[in-house]
PDB file of C-alpha atoms in Angstrom:
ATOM      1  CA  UNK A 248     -25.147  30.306 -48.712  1.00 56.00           C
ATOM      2  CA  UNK A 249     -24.120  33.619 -47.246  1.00 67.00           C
ATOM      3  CA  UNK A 250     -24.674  37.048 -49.406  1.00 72.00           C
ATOM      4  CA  UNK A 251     -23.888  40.814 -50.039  1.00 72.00           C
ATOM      5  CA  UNK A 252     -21.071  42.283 -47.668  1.00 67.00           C
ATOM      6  CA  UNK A 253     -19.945  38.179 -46.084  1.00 68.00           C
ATOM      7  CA  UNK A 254     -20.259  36.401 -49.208  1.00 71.00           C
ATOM      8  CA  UNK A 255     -17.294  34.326 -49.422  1.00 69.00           C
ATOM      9  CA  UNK A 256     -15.722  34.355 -46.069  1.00 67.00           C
ATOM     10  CA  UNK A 257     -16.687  30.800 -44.401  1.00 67.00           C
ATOM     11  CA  UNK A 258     -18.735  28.950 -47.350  1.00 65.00           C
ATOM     12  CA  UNK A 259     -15.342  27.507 -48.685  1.00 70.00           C
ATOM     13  CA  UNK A 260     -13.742  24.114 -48.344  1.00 75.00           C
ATOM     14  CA  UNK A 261     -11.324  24.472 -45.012  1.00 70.00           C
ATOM     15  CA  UNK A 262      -7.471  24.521 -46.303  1.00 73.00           C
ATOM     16  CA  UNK A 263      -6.175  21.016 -46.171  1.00 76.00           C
ATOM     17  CA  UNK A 264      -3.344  22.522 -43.937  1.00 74.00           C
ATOM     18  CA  UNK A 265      -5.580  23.380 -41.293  1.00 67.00           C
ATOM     19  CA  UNK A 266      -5.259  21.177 -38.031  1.00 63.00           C
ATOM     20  CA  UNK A 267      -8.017  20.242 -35.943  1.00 60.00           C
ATOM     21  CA  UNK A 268      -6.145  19.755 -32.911  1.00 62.00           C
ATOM     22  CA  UNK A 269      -4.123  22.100 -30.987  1.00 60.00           C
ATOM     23  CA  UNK A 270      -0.527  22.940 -32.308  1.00 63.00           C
ATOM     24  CA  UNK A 271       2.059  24.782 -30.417  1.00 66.00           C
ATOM     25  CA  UNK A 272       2.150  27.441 -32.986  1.00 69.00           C
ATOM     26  CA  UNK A 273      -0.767  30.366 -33.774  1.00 70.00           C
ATOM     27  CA  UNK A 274      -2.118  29.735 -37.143  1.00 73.00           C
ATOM     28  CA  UNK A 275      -2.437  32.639 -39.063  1.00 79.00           C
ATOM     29  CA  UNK A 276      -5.224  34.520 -40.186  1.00 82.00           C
ATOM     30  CA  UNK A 277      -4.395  36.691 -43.153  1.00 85.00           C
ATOM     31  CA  UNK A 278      -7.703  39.332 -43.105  1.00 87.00           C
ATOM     32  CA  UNK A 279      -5.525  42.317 -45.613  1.00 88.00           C
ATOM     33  CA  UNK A 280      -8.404  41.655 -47.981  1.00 85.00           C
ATOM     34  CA  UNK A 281     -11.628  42.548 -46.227  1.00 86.00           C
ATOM     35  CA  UNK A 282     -13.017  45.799 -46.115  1.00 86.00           C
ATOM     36  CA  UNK A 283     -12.806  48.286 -43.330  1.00 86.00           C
ATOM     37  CA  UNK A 284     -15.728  48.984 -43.537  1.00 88.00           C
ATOM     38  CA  UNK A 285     -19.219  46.835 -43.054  1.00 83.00           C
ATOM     39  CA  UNK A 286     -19.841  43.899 -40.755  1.00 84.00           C
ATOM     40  CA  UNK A 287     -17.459  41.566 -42.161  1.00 84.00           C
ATOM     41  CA  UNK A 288     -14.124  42.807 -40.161  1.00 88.00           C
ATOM     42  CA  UNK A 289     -15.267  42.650 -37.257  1.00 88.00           C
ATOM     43  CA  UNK A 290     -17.372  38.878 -37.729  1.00 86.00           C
ATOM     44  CA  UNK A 291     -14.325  37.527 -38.753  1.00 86.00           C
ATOM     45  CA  UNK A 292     -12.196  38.859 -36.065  1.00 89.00           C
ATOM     46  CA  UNK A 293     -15.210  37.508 -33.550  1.00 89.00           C
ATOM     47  CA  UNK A 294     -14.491  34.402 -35.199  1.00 85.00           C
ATOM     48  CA  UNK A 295     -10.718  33.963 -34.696  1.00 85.00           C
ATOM     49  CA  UNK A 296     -11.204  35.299 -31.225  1.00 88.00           C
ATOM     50  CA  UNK A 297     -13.344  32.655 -30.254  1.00 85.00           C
ATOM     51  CA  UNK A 298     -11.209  29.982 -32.313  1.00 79.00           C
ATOM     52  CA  UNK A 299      -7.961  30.915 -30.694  1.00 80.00           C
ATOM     53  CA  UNK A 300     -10.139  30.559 -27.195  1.00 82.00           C
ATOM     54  CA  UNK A 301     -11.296  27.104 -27.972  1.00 77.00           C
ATOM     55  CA  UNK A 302      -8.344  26.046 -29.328  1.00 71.00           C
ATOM     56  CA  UNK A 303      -6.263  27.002 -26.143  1.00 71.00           C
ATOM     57  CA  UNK A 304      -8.957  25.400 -24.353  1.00 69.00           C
ATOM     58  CA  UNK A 305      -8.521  21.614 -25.659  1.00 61.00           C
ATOM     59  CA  UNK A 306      -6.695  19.006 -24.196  1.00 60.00           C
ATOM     60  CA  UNK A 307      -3.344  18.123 -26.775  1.00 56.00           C
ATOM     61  CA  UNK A 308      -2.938  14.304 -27.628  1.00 53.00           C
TER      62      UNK A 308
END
């Protein structure tokens, strides 16, 4: 699905841990593998950005 430099980083089942709605605490995001350098730093950390937004943003219950 995705190639070269992003291959990898969001074609993968989601962790069965993962919540869909809101929890109190800040999931982690462990990123110590990815390279410094190319695109796919700074996608990913777009991507939890805008996560951590929505996920603020939703109504609990």
């Amino acid at each position: 699905m995705i190639e070269e430099d992003l291959a990898g980083l969001v074609d993968g089942e989601t962790s069965p841990d993962i919540q869909a709605r809101p929890s109190p605490r800040p999931s982690p995001f462990d990123i110590s593998g990815l390279p410094v350098e190319g695109p796919a730093l700074r996608i990913v950390m777009t991507v939890i950005n805008t996560w951590r937004t929505c996920a603020r943003g939703v109504p609990s219950g």
